Short mmCIF file of C-alpha atoms in Angstrom, two decimals:
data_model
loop_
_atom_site.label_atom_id
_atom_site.label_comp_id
_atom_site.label_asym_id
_atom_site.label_seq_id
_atom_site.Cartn_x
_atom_site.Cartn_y
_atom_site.Cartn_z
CA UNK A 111 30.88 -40.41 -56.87
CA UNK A 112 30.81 -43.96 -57.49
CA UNK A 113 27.23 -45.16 -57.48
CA UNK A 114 27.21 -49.16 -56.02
CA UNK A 115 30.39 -49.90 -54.92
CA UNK A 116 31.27 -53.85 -55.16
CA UNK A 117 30.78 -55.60 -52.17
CA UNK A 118 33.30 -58.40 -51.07
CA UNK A 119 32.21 -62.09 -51.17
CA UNK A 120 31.76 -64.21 -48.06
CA UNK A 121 34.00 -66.94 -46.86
CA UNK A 122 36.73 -68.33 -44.56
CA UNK A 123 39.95 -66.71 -44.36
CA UNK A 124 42.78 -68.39 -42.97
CA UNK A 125 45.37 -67.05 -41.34
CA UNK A 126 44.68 -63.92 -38.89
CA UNK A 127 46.86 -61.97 -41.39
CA UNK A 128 45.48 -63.93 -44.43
CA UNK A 129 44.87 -61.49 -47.52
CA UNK A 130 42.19 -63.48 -48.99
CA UNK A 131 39.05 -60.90 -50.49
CA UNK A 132 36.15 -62.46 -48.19
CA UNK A 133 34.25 -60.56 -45.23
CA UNK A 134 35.40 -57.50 -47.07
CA UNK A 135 33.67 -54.55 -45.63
CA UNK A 136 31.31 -52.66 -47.59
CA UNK A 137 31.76 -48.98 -48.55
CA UNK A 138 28.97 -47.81 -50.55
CA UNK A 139 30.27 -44.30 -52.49
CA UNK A 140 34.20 -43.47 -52.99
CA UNK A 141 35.16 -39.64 -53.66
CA UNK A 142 37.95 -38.63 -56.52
CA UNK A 143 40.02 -36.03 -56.18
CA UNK A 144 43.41 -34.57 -57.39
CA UNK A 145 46.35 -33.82 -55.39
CA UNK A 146 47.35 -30.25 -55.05
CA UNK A 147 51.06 -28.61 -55.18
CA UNK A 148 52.29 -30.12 -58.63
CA UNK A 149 54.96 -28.79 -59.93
CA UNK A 150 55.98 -27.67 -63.65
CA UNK A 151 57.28 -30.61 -65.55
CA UNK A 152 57.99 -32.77 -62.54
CA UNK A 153 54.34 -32.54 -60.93
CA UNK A 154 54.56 -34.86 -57.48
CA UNK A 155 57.80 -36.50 -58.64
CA UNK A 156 60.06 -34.61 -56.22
CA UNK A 157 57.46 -34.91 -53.02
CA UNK A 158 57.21 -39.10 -53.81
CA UNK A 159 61.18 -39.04 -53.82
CA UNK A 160 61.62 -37.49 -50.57
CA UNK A 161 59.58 -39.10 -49.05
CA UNK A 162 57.51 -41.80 -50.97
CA UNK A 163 55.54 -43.21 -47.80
CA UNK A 164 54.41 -39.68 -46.10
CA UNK A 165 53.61 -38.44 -49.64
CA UNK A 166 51.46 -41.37 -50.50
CA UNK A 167 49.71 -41.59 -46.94
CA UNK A 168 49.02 -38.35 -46.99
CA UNK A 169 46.84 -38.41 -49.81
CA UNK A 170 43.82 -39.87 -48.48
CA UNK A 171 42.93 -36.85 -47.06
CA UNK A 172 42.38 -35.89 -50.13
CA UNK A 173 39.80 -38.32 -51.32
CA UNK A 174 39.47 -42.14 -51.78
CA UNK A 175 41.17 -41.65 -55.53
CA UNK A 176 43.68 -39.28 -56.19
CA UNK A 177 45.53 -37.77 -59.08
CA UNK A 178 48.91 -37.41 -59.16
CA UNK A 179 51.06 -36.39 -61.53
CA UNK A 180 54.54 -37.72 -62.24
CA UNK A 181 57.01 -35.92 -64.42
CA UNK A 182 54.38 -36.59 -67.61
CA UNK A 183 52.03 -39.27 -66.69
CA UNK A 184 49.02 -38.65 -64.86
CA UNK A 185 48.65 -42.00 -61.93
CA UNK A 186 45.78 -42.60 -60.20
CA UNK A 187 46.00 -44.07 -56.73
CA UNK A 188 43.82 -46.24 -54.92
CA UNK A 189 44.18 -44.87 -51.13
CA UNK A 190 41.14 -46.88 -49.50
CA UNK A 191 41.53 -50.40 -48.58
CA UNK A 192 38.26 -51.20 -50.14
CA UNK A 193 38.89 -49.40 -53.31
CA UNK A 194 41.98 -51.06 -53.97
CA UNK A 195 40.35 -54.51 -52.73
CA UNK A 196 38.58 -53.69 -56.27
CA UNK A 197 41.32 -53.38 -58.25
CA UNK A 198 43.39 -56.22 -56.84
CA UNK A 199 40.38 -58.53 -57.19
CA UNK A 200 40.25 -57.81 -60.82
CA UNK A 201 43.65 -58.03 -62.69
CA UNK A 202 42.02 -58.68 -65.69
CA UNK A 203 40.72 -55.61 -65.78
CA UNK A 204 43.78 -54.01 -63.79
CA UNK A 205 46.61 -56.15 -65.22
CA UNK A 206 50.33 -55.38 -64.03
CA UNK A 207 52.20 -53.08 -66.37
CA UNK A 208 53.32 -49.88 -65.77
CA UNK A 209 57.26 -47.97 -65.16
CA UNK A 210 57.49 -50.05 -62.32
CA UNK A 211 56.76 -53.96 -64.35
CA UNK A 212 58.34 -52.24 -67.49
CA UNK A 213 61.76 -52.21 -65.49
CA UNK A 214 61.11 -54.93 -63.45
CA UNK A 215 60.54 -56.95 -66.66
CA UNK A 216 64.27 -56.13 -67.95
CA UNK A 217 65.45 -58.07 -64.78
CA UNK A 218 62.71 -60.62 -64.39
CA UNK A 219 61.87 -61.08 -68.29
CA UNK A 220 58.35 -62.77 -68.10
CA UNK A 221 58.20 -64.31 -64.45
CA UNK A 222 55.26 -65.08 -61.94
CA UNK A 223 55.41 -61.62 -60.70
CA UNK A 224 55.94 -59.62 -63.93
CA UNK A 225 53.67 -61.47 -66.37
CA UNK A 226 50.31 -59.91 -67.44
CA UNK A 227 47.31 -61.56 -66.92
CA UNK A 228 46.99 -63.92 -69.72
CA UNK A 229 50.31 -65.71 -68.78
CA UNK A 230 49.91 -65.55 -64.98
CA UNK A 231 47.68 -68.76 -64.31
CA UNK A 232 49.41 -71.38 -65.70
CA UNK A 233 52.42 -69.71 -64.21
CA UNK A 234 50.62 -69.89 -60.98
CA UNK A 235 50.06 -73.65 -61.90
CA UNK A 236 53.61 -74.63 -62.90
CA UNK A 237 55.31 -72.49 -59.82
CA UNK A 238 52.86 -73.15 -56.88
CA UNK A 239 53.97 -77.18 -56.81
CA UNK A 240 57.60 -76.20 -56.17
CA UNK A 241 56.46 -74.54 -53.16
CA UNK A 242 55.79 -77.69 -50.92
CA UNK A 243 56.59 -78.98 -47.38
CA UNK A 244 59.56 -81.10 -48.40
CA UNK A 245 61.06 -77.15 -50.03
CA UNK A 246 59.55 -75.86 -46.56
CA UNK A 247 61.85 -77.99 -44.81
CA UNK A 248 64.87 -77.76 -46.91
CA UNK A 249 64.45 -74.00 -47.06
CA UNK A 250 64.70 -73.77 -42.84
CA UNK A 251 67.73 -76.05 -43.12
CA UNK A 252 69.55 -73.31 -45.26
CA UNK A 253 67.87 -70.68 -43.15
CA UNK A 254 69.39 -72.19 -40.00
CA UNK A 255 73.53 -73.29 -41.63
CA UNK A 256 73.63 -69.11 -42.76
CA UNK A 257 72.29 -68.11 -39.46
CA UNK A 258 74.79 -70.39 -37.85
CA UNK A 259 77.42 -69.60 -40.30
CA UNK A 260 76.96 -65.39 -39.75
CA UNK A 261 77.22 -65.75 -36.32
CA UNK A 262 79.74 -68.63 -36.01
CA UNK A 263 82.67 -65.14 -34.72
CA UNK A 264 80.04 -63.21 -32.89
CA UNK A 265 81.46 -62.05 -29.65
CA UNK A 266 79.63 -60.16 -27.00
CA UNK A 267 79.85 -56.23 -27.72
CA UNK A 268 80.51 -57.00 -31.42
CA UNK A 269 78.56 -54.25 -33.74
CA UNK A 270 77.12 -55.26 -36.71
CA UNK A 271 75.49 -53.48 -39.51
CA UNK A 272 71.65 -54.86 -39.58
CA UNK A 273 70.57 -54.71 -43.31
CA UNK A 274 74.24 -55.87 -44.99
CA UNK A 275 74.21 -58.98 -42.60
CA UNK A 276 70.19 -59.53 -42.95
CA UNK A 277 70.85 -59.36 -46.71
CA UNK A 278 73.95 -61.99 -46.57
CA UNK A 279 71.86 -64.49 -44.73
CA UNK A 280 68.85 -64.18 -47.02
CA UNK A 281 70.76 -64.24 -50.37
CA UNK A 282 72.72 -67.03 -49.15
CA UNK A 283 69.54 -68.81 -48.07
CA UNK A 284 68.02 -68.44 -51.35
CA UNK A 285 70.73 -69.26 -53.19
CA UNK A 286 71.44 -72.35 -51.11
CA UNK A 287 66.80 -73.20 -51.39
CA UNK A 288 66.98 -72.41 -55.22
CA UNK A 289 70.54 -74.78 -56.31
CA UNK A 290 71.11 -76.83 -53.33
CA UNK A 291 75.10 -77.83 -53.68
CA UNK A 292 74.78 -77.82 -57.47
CA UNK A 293 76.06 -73.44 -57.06
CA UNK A 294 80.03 -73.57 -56.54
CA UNK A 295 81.41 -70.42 -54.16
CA UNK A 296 82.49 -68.36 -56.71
CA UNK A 297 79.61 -68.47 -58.54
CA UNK A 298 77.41 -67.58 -55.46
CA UNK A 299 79.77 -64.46 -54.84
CA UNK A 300 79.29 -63.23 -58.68
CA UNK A 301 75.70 -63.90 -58.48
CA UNK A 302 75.43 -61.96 -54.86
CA UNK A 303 77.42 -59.11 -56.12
CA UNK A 304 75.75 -58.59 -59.68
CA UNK A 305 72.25 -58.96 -57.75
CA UNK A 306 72.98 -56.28 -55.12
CA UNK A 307 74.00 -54.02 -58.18
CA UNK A 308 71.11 -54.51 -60.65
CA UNK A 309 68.81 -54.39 -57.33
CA UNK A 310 70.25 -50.89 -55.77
CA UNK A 311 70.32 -49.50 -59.82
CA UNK A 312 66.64 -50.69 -60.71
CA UNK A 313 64.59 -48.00 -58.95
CA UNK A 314 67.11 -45.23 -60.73
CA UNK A 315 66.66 -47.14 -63.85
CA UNK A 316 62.65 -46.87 -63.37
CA UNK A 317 62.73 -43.10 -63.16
CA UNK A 318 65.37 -41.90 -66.17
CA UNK A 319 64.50 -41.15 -69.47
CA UNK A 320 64.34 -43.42 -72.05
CA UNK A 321 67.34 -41.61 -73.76
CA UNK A 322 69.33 -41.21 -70.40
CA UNK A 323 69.27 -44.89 -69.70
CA UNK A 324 70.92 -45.41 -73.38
CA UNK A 325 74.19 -43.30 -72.34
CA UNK A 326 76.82 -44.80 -71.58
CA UNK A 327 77.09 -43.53 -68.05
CA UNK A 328 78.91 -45.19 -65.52
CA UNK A 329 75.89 -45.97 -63.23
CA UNK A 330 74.37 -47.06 -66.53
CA UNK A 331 77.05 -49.48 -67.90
CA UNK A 332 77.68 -51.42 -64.08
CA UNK A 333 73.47 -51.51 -64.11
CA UNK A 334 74.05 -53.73 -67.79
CA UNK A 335 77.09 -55.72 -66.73
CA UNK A 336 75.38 -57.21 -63.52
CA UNK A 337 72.10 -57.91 -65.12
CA UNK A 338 73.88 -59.71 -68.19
CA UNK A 339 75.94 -61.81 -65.43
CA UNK A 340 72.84 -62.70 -63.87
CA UNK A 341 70.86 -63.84 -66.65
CA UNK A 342 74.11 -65.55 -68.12
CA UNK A 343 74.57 -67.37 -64.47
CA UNK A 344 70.85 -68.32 -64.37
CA UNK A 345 70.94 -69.77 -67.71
CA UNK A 346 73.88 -71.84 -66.79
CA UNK A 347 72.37 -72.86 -63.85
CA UNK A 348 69.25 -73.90 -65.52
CA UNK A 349 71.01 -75.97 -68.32
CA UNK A 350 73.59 -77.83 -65.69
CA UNK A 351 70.29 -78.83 -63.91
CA UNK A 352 68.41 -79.80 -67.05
CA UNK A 353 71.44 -82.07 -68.11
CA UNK A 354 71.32 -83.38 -64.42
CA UNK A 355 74.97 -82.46 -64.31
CA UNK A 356 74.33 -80.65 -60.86
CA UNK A 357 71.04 -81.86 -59.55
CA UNK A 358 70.63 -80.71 -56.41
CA UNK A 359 68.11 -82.57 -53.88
CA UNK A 360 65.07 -81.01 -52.74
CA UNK A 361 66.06 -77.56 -53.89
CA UNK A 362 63.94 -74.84 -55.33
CA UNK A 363 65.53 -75.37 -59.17
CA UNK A 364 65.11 -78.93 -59.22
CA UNK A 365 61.75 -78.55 -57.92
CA UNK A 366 60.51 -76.46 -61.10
CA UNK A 367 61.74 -78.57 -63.42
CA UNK A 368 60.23 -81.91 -62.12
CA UNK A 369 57.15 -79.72 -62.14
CA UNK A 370 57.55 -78.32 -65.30
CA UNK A 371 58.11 -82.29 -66.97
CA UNK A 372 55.42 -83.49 -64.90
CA UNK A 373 52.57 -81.47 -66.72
CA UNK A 374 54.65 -82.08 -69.76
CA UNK A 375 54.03 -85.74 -69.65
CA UNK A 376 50.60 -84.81 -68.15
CA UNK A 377 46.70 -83.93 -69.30
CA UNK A 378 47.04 -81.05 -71.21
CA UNK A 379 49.36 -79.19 -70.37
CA UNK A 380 53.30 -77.23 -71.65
CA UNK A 381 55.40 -77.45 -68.84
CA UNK A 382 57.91 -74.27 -68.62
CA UNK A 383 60.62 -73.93 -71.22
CA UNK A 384 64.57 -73.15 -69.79
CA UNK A 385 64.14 -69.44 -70.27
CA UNK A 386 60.39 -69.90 -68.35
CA UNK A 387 62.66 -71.23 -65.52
CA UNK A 388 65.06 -68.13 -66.06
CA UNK A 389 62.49 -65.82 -65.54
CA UNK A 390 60.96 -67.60 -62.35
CA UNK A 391 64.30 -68.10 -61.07
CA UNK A 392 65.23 -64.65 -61.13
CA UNK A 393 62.03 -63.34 -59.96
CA UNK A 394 62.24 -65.54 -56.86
CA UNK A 395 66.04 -64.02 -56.01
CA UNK A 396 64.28 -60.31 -56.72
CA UNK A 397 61.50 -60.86 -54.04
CA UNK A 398 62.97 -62.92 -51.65
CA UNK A 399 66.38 -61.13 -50.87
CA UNK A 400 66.18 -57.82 -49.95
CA UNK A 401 62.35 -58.17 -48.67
CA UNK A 402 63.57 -60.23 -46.17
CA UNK A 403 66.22 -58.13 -45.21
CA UNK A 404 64.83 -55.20 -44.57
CA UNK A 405 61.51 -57.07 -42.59
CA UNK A 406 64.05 -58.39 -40.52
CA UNK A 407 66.41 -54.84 -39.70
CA UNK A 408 62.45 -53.20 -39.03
CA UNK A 409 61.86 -55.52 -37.23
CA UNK A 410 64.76 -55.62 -34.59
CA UNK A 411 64.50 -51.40 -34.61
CA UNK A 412 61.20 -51.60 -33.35
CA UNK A 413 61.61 -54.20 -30.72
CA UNK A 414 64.50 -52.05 -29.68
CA UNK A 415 61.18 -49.09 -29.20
CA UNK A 416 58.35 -51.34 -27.68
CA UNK A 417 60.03 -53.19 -24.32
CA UNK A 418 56.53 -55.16 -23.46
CA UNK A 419 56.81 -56.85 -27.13
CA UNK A 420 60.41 -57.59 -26.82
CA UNK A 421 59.49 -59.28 -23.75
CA UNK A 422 56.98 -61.05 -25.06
CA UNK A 423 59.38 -62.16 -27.96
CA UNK A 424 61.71 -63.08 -25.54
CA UNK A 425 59.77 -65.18 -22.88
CA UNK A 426 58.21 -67.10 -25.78
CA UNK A 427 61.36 -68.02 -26.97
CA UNK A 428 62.80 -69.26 -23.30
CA UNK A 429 59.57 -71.52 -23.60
CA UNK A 430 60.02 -72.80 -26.86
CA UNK A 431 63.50 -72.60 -27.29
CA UNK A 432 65.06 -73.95 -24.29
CA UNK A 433 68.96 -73.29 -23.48
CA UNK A 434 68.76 -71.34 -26.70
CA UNK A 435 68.30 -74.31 -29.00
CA UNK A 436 67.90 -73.87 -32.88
CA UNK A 437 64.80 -73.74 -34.24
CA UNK A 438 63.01 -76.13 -36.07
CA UNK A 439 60.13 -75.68 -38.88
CA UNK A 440 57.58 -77.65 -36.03
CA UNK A 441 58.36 -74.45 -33.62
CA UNK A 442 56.52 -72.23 -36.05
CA UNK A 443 52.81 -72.62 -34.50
CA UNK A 444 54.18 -71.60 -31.01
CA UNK A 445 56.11 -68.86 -32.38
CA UNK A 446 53.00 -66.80 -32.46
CA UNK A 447 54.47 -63.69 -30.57
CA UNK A 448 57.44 -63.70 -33.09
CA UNK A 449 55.26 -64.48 -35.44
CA UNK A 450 52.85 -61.54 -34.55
CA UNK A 451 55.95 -58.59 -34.39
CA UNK A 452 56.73 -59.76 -38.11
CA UNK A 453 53.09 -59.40 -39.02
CA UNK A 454 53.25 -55.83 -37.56
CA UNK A 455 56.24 -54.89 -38.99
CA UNK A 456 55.08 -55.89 -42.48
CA UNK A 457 51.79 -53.80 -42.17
CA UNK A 458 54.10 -50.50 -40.87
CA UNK A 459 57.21 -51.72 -43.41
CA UNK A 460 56.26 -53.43 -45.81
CA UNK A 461 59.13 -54.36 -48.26
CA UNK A 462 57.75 -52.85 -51.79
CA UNK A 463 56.51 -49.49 -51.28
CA UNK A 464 54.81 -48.55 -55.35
CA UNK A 465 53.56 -50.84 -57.59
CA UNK A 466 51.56 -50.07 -60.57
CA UNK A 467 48.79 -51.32 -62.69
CA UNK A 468 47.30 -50.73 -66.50
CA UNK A 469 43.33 -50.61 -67.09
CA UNK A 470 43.37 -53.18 -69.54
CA UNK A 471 39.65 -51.31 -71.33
CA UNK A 472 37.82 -48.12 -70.31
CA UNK A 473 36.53 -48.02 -66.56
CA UNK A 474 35.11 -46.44 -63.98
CA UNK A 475 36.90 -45.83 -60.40
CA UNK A 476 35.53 -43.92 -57.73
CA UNK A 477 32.81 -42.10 -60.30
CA UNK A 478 36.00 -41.03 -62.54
CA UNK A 479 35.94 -42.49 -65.81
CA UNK A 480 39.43 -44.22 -66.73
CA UNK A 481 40.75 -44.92 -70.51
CA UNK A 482 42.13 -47.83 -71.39
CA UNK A 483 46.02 -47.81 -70.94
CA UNK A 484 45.48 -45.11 -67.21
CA UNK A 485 48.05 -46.07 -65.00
CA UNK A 486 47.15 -46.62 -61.23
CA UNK A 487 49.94 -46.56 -58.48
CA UNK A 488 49.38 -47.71 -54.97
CA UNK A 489 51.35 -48.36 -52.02
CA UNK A 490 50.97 -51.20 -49.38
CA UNK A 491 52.31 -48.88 -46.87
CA UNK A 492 50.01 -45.65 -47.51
CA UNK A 493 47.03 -48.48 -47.44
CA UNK A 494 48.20 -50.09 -44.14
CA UNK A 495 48.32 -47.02 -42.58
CA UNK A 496 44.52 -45.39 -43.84
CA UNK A 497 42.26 -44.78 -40.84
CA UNK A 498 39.59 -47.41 -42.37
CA UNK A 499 42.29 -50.23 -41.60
CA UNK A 500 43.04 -50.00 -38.32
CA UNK A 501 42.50 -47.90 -35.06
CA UNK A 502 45.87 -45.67 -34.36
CA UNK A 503 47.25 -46.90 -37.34
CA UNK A 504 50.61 -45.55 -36.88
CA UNK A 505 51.10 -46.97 -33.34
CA UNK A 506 53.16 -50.22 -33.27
CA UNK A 507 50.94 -52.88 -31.80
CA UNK A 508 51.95 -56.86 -32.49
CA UNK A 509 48.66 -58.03 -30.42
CA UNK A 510 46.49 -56.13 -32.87
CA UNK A 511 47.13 -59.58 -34.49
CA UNK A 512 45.81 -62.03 -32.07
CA UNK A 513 43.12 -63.98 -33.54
CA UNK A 514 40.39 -62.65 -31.60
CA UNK A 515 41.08 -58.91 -32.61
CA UNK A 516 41.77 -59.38 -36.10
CA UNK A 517 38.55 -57.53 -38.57
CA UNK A 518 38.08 -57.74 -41.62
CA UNK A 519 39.05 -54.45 -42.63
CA UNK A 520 42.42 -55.08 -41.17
CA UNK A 521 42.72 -58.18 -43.31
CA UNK A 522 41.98 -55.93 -46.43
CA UNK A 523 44.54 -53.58 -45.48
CA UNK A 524 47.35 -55.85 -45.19
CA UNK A 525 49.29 -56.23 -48.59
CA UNK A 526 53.12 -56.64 -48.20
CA UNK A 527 52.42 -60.08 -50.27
CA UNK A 528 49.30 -58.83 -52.35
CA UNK A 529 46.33 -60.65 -52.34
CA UNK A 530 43.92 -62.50 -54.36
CA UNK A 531 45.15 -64.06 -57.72
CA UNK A 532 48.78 -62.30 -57.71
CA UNK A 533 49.09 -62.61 -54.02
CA UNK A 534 53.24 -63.60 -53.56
CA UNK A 535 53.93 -67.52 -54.26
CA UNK A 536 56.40 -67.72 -51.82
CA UNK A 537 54.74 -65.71 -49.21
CA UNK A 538 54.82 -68.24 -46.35
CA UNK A 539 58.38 -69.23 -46.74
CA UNK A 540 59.67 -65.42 -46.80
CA UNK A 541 57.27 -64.92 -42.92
CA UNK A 542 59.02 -68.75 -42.43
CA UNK A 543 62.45 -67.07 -42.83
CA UNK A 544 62.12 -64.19 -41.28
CA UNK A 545 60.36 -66.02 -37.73
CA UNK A 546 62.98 -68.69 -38.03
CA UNK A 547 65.72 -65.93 -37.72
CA UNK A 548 64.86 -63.71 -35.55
CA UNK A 549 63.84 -66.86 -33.10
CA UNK A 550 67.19 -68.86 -33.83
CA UNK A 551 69.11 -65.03 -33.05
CA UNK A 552 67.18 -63.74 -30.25
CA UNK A 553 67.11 -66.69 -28.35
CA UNK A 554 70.99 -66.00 -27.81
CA UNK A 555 71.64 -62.55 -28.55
CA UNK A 556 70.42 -59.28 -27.85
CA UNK A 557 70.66 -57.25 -30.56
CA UNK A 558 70.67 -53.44 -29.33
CA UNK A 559 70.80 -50.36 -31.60
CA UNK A 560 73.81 -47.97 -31.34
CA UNK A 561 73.43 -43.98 -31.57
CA UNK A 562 73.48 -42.30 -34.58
CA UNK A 563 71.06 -44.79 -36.84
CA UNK A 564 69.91 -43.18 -39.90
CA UNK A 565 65.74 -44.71 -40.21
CA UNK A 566 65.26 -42.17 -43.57
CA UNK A 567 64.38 -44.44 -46.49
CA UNK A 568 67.56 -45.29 -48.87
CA UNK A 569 66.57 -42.76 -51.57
CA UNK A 570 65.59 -45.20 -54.56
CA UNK A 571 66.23 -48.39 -53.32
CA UNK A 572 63.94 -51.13 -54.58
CA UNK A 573 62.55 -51.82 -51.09
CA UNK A 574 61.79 -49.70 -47.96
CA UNK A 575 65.16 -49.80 -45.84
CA UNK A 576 66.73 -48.18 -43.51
CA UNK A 577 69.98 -45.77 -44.57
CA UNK A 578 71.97 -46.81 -41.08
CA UNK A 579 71.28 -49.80 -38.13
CA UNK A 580 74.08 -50.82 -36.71
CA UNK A 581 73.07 -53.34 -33.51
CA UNK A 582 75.80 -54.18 -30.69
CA UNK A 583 75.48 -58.22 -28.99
CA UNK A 584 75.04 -58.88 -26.18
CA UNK A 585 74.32 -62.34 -24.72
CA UNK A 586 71.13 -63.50 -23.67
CA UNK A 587 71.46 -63.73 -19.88
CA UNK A 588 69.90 -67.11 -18.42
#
């Protein structure tokens, strides 16, 4: 058993879902234990593919760290909030490495989200200044021209496909927040395409072989083509604004490099090279596409389940939004019922369902000892769901997230952007996005799910989505 275990510090936290590590609740002994029904040579593997969120949930039944094994590695995993609180709070200790940051690195070289420890503040640094009101507002401009633009042929009793058109209006969006006009069309359609590819093949590419991912298979060879388009399209990108060739006003791009020359010329202080830029570029199309997507198809299912929330949603929105009017970034403080659903559907969905971390020197976790180099695995969905989070933690419940009901144990629990140091950089533009949306589509449209939708997991897939939604419109009725 673990004798002391760290108690959180004391201090404001923002937002109701904030995931700052003050007011953390105390838990004074964790148990260890190791998870039974491994199989020869592929242990757990087969159980976490199935079904990666019931697999990992279930283990805290188990005890408060748990052993699994995958195909040769032994992974410990963090299943109580507070015992993962420890290990997020300390990624010097716990630094990011792992299968998971091993592949994500061959997309994302170096960036914010990839880079171990000793690179990550002055990352933080450099990155954190592009993310500013005047980006805020030029990222809800793009937000609301590819709304407008993927609805501009709606027609009432239209059917639509809920993740592809999600995932066109948030690649679009980035792309259009990140270059501004400086991207031409057929550039944005190579970069869309070779990003959907390299996204759908980097989970698959995570669990071969070494060996395997050397053959020249056909999943293997498109997997290299569209990441070596994307880097080579990044690049250019990066050099035509660096030349100011294509400088683009206000955009996400521009922003970095003005950054970047700014604590060049400043105290102390490299500024980030081209291929520094690369990296954050890329990382920022990795974890703001298909995130947002899939938030945003969850989101609409469950609305479709809970009738007093989509009423809620819905009266707001006649308040705020009168006639059906677009929204603006100044609506987003009296969004807060939209606001709340999203919250909600990020604690029961959130986007990125394993990560994985590296003890950095020998530890000690839940009274097991851990050599340097153990890998830990944990899931912000498994965690969200644990009984020491939340009361009926399975039932979906927006108003759990009015002010006056948030604790801090929910707080601690809620990790679809992290928390602490390596919390997500662009976390309040992705909940910006996805409120901005739904408001500026559900103010006109009702978006109702047809028979037959397929809510199983796409087996592999980088983030948590649904295999099938397909929504029919119908117009708001006033």
């Amino acid at each position: 058993m673990n004798r002391g275990a760290r108690r959180g510090g004391s201090g404001p936290i923002g937002r109701a879902y904030g995931g700052g590590m003050s007011s953390i609740p105390a838990v004074p002994v964790f148990t260890a234990a190791t998870a039974p029904g491994a199989l020869p040579v592929l242990g757990h593997g087969l159980r976490l593919l199935r079904g990666p969120v019931g697999f990992l949930s279930s283990l805290h039944e188990h005890g408060d760290l748990v052993a699994v094994r995958l195909g040769p590695t032994t992974a410990q995993v963090p299943c109580h909030p507070a015992l993962l609180a420890q290990v997020l709070e300390d990624d010097r200790l716990f630094d990011k490495g792992g299968v998971f940051y091993d592949r994500a690195r061959d997309v994302a070289g170096n960036g914010l989200v990839t880079c171990p420890h000793r690179d990550h503040r002055r990352q933080r640094r450099l990155v954190q200044s592009a993310f500013r009101r005047p980006q805020l507002a030029h990222h809800a401009g793009a937000v609301r021209a590819e709304v407008d633009a993927a609805a501009a042929d709606w027609r009432p009793g239209l059917v639509v496909d809920a993740f592809p058109l999600f995932y066109g209006i948030a690649l679009r969006t980035l792309a259009r927040t990140l270059y501004s006009t400086a991207i031409d069309a057929e550039l944005a359609t190579g970069v869309e395409r070779a990003f959907d590819t390299v996204l759908n093949g980097l989970f698959r590419q995570m669990f071969l072989p070494a060996p395997v991912r050397r053959l020249p298979l056909p999943a293997n060879l498109r997997y290299r083509r569209a990441l070596a388009y994307l880097h080579a399209a990044t690049r250019q990108l990066v050099a035509a604004h660096r030349s100011g060739e294509a400088g683009g006003d206000g955009d996400l791009l521009s922003a970095l490099l003005a950054a970047a020359d700014e604590d060049e010329g400043g105290a102390g202080g490299a500024g980030l090279s081209d291929a520094e830029v690369h990296d954050q570029v890329v990382t920022l199309l990795a974890a703001g596409t298909e995130t947002v997507a899939a938030t945003l198809t969850w989101t609409l299912w469950r609305l479709s389940l809970h009738p007093a929330a989509a009423e809620q949603v819905r009266a707001e929105l006649d308040a705020v939004l009168p006639h059906g009017r677009a929204p603006r970034p100044e609506d987003l403080p009296r969004l807060a019922a939209v606001d709340r659903v999203v919250s909600e559907t990020l604690r029961l969905h959130p986007p990125g369902w394993l990560f994985t971390r590296i003890t950095t020197a020998p530890t000690e976790l839940a009274g097991r000892p851990l050599p340097t180099g153990s890998t830990l695995v944990f899931s912000p969905a498994a965690v969200s769901r644990h009984p020491a989070a939340h009361r009926s933690p399975a039932v979906f419940d927006p108003d759990r997230w009015r002010p006056e009901r948030v604790t801090p144990a929910a707080r601690q629990g809620f990790l679809p952007f992290g928390t602490g140091a390596r919390k997500c950089v662009g976390d309040l533009f992705a909940r910006a996005e996805c409120t901005l949306v739904l408001a500026a589509l559900l103010s006109r449209w009702r978006l109702v799910p047809e028979p037959g939708a397929d809510l199983r997991p796409v087996p592999l897939a980088t983030v948590l989505r649904p295999r099938r939604l397909r929504l029919r419109l119908r117009l708001v009725e006033r």
